[in-house]
Structure formats: C-alpha cells, structure tokens
Short mmCIF file of C-alpha atoms and ligand atoms in Angstrom, two decimals:
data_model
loop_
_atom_site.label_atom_id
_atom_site.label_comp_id
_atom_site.label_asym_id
_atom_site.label_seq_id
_atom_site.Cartn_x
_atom_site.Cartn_y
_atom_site.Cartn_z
CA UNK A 81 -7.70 73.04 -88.03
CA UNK A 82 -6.16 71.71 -84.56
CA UNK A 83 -2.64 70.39 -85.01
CA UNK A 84 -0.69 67.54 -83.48
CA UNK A 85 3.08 67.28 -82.24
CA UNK A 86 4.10 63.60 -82.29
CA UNK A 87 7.69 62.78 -80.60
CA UNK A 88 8.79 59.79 -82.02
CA UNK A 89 11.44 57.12 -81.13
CA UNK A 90 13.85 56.22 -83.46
CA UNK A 91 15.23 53.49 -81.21
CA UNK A 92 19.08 52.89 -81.03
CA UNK A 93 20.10 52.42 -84.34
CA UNK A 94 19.16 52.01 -88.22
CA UNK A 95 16.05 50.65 -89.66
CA UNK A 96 15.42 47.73 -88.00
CA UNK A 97 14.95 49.11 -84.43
CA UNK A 98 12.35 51.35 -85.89
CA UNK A 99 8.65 50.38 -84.87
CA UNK A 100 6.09 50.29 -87.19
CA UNK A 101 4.11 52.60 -85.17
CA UNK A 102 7.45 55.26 -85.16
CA UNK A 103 7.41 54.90 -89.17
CA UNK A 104 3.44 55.55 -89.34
CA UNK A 105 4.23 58.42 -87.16
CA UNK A 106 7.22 59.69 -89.38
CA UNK A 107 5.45 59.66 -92.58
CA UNK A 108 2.62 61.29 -91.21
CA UNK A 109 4.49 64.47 -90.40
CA UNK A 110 4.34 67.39 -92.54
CA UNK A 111 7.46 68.93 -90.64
CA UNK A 112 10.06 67.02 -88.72
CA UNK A 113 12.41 69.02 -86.13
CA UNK A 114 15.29 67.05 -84.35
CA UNK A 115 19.19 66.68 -84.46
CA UNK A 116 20.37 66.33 -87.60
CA UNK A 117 22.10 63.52 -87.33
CA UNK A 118 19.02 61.72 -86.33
CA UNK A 119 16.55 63.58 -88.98
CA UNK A 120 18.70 61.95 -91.71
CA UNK A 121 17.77 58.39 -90.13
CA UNK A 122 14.10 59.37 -91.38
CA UNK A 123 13.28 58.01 -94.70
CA UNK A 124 12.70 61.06 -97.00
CA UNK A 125 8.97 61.98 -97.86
CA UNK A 126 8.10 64.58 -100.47
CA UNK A 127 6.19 67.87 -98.94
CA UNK A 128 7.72 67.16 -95.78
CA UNK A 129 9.48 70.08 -94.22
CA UNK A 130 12.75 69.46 -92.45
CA UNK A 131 14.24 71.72 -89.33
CA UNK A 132 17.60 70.58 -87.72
CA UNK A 133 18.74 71.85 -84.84
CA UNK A 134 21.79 71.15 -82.78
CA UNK A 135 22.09 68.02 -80.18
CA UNK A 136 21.87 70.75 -77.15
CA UNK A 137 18.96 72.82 -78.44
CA UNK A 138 16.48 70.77 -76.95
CA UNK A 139 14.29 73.72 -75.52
CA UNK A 140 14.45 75.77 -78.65
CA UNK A 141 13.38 72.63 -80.99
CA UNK A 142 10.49 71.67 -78.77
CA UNK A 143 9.33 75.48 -78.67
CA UNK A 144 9.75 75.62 -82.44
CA UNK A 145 7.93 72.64 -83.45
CA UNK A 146 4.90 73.64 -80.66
CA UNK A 147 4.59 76.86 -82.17
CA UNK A 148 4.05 74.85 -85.42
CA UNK A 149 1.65 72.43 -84.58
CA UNK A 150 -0.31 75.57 -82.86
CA UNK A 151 -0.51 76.97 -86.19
CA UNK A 152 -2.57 73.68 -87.59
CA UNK A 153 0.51 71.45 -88.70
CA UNK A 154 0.89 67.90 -87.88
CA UNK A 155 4.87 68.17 -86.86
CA UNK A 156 7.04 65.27 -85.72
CA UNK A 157 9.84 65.58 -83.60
CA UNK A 158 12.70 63.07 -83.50
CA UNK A 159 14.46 61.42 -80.65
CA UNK A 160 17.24 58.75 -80.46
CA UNK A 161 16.33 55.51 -78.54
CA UNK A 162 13.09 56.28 -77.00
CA UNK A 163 11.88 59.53 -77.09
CA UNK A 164 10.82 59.54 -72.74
CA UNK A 165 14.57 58.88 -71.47
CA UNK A 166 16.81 61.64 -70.83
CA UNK A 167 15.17 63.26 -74.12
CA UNK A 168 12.58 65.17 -75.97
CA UNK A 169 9.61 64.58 -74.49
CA UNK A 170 10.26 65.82 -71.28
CA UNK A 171 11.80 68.67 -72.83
CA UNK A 172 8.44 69.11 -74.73
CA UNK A 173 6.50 68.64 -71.52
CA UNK A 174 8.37 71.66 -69.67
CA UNK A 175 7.69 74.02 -72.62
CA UNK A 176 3.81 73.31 -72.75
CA UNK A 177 3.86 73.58 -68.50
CA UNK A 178 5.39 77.25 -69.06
CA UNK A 179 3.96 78.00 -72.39
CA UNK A 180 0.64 79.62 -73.60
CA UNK A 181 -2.66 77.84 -72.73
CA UNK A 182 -3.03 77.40 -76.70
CA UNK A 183 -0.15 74.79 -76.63
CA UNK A 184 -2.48 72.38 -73.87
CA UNK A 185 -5.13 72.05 -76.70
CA UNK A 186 -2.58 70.03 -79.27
CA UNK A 187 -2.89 66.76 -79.76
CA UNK A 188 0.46 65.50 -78.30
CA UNK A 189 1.72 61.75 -78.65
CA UNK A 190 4.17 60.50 -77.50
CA UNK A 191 6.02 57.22 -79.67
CA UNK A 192 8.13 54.90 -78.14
CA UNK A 193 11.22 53.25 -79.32
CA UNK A 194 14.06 50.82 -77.51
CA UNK A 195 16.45 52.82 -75.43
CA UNK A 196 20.01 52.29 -75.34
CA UNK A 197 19.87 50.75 -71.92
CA UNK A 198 17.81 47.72 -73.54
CA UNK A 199 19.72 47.00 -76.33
CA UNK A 200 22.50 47.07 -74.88
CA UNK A 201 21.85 44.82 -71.95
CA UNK A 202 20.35 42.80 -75.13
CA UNK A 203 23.74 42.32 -76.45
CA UNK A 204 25.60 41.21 -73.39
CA UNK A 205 22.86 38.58 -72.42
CA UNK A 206 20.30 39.86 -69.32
CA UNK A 207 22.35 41.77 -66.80
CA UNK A 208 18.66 43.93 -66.47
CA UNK A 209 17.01 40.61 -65.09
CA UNK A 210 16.81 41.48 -61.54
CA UNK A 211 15.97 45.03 -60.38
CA UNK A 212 17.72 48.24 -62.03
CA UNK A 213 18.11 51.90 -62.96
CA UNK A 214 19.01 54.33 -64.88
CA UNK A 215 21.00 57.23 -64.49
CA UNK A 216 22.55 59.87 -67.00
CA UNK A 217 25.85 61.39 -65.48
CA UNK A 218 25.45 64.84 -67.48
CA UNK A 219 25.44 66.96 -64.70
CA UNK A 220 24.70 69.89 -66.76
CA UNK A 221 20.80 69.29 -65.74
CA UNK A 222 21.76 68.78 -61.85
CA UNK A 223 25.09 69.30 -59.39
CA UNK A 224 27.63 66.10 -59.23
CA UNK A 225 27.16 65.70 -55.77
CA UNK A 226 23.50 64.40 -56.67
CA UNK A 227 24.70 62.33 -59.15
CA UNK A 228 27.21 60.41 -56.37
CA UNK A 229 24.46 60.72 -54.36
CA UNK A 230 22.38 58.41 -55.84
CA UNK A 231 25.00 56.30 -57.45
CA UNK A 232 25.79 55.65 -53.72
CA UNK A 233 21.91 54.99 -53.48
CA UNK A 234 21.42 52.61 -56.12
CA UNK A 235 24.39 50.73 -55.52
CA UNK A 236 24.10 50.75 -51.71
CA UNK A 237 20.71 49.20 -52.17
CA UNK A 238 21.87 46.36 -54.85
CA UNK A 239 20.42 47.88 -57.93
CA UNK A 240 22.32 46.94 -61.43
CA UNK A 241 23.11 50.64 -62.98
CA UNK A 242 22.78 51.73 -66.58
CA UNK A 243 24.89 55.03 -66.69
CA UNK A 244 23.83 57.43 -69.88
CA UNK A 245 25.87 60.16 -71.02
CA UNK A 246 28.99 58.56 -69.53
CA UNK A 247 31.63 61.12 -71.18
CA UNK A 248 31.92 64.04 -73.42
CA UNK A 249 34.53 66.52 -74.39
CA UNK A 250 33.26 69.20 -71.44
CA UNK A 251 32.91 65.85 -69.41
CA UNK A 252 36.26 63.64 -69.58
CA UNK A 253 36.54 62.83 -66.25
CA UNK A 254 33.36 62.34 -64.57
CA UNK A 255 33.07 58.24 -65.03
CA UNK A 256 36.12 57.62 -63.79
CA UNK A 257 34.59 59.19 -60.42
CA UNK A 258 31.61 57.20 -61.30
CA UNK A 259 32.83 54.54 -60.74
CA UNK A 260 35.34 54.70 -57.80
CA UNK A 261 32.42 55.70 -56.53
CA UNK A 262 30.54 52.69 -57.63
CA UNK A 263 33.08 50.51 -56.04
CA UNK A 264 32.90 51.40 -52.46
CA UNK A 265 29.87 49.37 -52.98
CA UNK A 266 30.90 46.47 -55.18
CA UNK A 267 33.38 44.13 -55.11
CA UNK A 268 36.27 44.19 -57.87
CA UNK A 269 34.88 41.78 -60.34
CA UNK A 270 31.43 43.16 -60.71
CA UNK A 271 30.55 42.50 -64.46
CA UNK A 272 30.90 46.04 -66.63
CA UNK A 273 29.26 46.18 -70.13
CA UNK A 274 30.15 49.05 -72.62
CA UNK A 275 27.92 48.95 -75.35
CA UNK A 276 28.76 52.11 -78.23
CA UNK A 277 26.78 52.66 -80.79
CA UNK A 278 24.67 49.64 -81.03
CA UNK A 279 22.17 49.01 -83.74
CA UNK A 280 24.76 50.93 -85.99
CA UNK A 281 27.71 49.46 -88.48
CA UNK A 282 30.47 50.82 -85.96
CA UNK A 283 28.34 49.25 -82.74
CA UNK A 284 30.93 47.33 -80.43
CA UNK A 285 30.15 45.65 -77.06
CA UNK A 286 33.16 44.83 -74.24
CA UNK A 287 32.85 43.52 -70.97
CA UNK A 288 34.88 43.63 -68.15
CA UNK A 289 35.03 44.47 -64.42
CA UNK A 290 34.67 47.55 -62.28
CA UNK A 291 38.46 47.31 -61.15
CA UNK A 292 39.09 47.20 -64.80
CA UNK A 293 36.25 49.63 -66.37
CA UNK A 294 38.56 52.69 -66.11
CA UNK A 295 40.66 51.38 -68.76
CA UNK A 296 38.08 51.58 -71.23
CA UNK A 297 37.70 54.09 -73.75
CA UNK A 298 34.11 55.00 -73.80
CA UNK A 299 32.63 58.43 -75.60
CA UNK A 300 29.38 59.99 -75.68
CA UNK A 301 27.90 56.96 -78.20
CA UNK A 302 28.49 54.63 -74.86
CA UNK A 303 26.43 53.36 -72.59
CA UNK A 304 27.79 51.90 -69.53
CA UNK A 305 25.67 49.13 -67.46
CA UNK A 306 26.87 48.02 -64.07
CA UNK A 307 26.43 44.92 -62.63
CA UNK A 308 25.35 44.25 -58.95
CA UNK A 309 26.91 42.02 -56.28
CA UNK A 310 24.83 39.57 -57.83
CA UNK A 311 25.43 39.74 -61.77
CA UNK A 312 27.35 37.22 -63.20
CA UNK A 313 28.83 35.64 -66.19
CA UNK A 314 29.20 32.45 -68.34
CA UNK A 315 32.30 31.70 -70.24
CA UNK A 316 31.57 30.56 -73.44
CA UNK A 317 34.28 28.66 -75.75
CA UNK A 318 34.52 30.80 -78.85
CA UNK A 319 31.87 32.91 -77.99
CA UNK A 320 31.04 36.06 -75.95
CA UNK A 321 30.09 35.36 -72.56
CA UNK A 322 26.50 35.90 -71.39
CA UNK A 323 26.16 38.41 -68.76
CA UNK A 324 22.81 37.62 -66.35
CA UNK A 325 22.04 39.33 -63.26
CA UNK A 326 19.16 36.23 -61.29
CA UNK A 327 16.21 37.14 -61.14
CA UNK A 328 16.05 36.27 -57.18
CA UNK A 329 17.86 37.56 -54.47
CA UNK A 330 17.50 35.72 -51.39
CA UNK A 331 19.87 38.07 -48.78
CA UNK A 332 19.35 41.70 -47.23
CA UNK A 333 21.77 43.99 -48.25
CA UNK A 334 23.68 45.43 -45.07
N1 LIG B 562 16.74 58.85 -75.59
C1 LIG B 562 17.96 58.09 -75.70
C2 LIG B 562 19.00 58.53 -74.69
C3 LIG B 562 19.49 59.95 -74.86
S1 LIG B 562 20.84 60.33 -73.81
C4 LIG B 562 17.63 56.59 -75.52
O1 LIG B 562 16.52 56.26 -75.10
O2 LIG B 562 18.50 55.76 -75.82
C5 LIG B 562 22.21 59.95 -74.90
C6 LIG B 562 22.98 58.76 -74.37
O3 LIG B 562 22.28 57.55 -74.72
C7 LIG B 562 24.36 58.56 -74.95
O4 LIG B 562 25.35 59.36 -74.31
C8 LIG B 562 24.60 57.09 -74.69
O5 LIG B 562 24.90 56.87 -73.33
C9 LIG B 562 23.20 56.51 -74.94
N2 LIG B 562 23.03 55.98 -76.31
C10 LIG B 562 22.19 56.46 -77.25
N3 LIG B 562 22.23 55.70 -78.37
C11 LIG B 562 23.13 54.71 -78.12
C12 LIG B 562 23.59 53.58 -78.87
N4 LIG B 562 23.15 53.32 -80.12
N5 LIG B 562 24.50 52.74 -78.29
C13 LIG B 562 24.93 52.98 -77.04
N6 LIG B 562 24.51 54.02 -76.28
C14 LIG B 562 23.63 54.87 -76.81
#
C-alpha cells in the first residue's frame, strides 16, 4: 500500500477560513501531526490518530509524519494560514531532500489556505494592491543583518512590506529596529496596519504610522504590513478608514 502526506492549510482563523478542499483533506487523514493548538481547530473524526507536537518542532513533526505515510498511512499535517509561508511544507520539503529515497515515492500534496498577510491586508482595505513582500523577522532561520538587509531592499525599491513573526519573548526588540530601519526609507506618515489574531474572537486591527508604529503593542499573533511612499488612506465618518496602496506608480524611485 503506498501512502500519502497531505499538508494542509488551516487558513488564519476558525471555520470559515477553512477551504473545502483543506476539510476533504482533513477528514481524509488517518493521522494528523501539527501544533496543538492548531490540531484542536480540526473537527474530530473517529479512527483518526492525533500527534501534537510543539510550535518549534517543525523538523521532528515533518520527519514523524513521513516516516508514517512510508509505512502505508494517509497522514495529514497541519499548518496555520497557508501551509507554503514561513511553515510546514518547506520544512517537509528539506526532510524528503535529506531523507531516504523511500520518502520521494509518497504521494505528497500540498493544501492551501489564506495566509495572514491576506487577511489582514483584507481587513484594513487593499494596502497589497500595488507590488509587495513578505518577510518573517525570526532571525532564528538567518543572521539580522540579512533581515535589514533586505528590509533596506524592499523598502529602497518601493515595495509595501508584510513583516511575519514581528515579536516573541526571545525576540522583544527586533521590530522596533525594523522599523527605524524601515524609515530611513519612508516618510513619517507611511500607513502601518497591525492585524492580531484575525479570523479569531480576540482578532483586532489598528492602524497608524511608521513614526507612530513603535508604540504599538504587537506579539507573536501580529502581523505587521507596511505601507509604501505610495499607500494611503481614506477617512471615513464612523467607520475605519480604508487603507489602499494604487495600483500604478508613475515615478522612479531614486
Ligand atoms: N503559515 C502562516 C504563517 C506562519 S509564521 C500563514 O500563512 O499565515 C507565524 C506568523 O504568522 C505569526 O507570528 C504572525 O505574524 C502571523 N499570523 C499567523 N496567524 C495570524 C493571524 N490569525 N492574525 C495575524 N497574524 C497571524
């Protein structure tokens, strides 16, 4: 019997960001490996086999749940937002490159959800309407100076920035660098969106600008988008403004 390792997207948040495809996926699964946190977000299924793991394990789960689908098993394994940014699949990809030629014979899918960066930006109005990236400031994975590096980069060349991973406890003060860093290249009121925890009952969304960013509390539920010289906003009475970023740019950036 040839097994079958799907990672699946669980998108930001609770049911409703789920794609049908993601719950096909999850009930299919005769074992399911992933954070626990996020496992509980799977609707239970009887004969399905459960293995949590902790958030940083990420090498260890994806070995795990290859060895198991070697065996024959058709395993799922769970990631928040989609499963291709700054998560499992990738993780899952390294582990087959390095790991016994058995592992290249599975039947490996990949299922996408929404990222963080999307429904965030979804919230605020379309700050991602004109070119973008993405980058996670963890530099456990890669040195700082890279990170400023291409914060300089992406900024430098007009890009609007979605910043993952903003903060954590072994992390408190790297956004703040962020973005001083950010605003050698930006003036003061460049629109700054901090979405946390979005799809969920606790999500909340705040906007304000770069000169101003540092004053907000953000934690590792956060995602932090950037405008660029050219995002914008529109005052609203009684409602949220909408933050837009046009989708043409007429001027070279110096
Ligand atoms: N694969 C995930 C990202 C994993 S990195 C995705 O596609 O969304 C983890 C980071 O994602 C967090 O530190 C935070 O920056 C962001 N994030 C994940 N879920 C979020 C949510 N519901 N609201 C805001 N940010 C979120």
């Amino acid at each position: 019997m040839s097994g079958s390792l799907a990672i699946i997207g669980l998108g930001p948040g609770g049911d409703r960001y789920l794609t049908r495809e993601a719950e096909e996926a999850l009930e299919g699964a005769e074992a399911l490996y992933g954070y626990g946190p996020y496992l509980d977000r799977a609707p239970a299924r009887a004969g399905q086999t459960r293995h949590a793991s902790d958030n940083r394990e990420e090498a260890t789960r994806a070995t795990a749940a290859l060895s198991h689908a070697a065996q024959g098993a058709h395993v799922g394994i769970v990631s928040g937002g989609d499963p291709g940014v700054f998560a499992m699949a990738a993780s899952v990809c390294e582990e087959i490159a390095a790991g016994p030629e058995s592992w290249r014979a599975l039947d490996i899918r990949v299922v996408p959800g929404i990222t963080a960066m999307l429904a965030v930006a979804a919230r605020a109005g379309a700050p991602l309407g004109h070119d973008f990236c993405a980058i996670s400031l963890s530099d456990n994975l890669k040195p700082w100076d890279l990170i400023l590096k291409r914060l300089d980069a992406a900024a430098g060349a007009g890009f609007v920035v979605a910043l993952y991973n903003p903060v954590s406890r072994a992390r408190p003060w790297q956004l703040a660098d962020a973005f001083a860093r950010l605003a050698r290249h930006l003036p003061d009121a460049t629109p700054v969106i901090f979405g946390r925890a979005v799809g969920r009952e606790e999500e909340s969304v705040t906007v304000t600008t770069l000169a101003e960013a540092e004053r907000i509390a953000a934690d590792m539920a956060t995602l932090v988008i950037v405008g660029s010289a050219e995002t914008r906003l529109i005052a609203r009475e009684g409602r949220a403004p909408l933050v837009y970023t046009p989708r043409a740019v007429e001027k070279v950036i110096a």
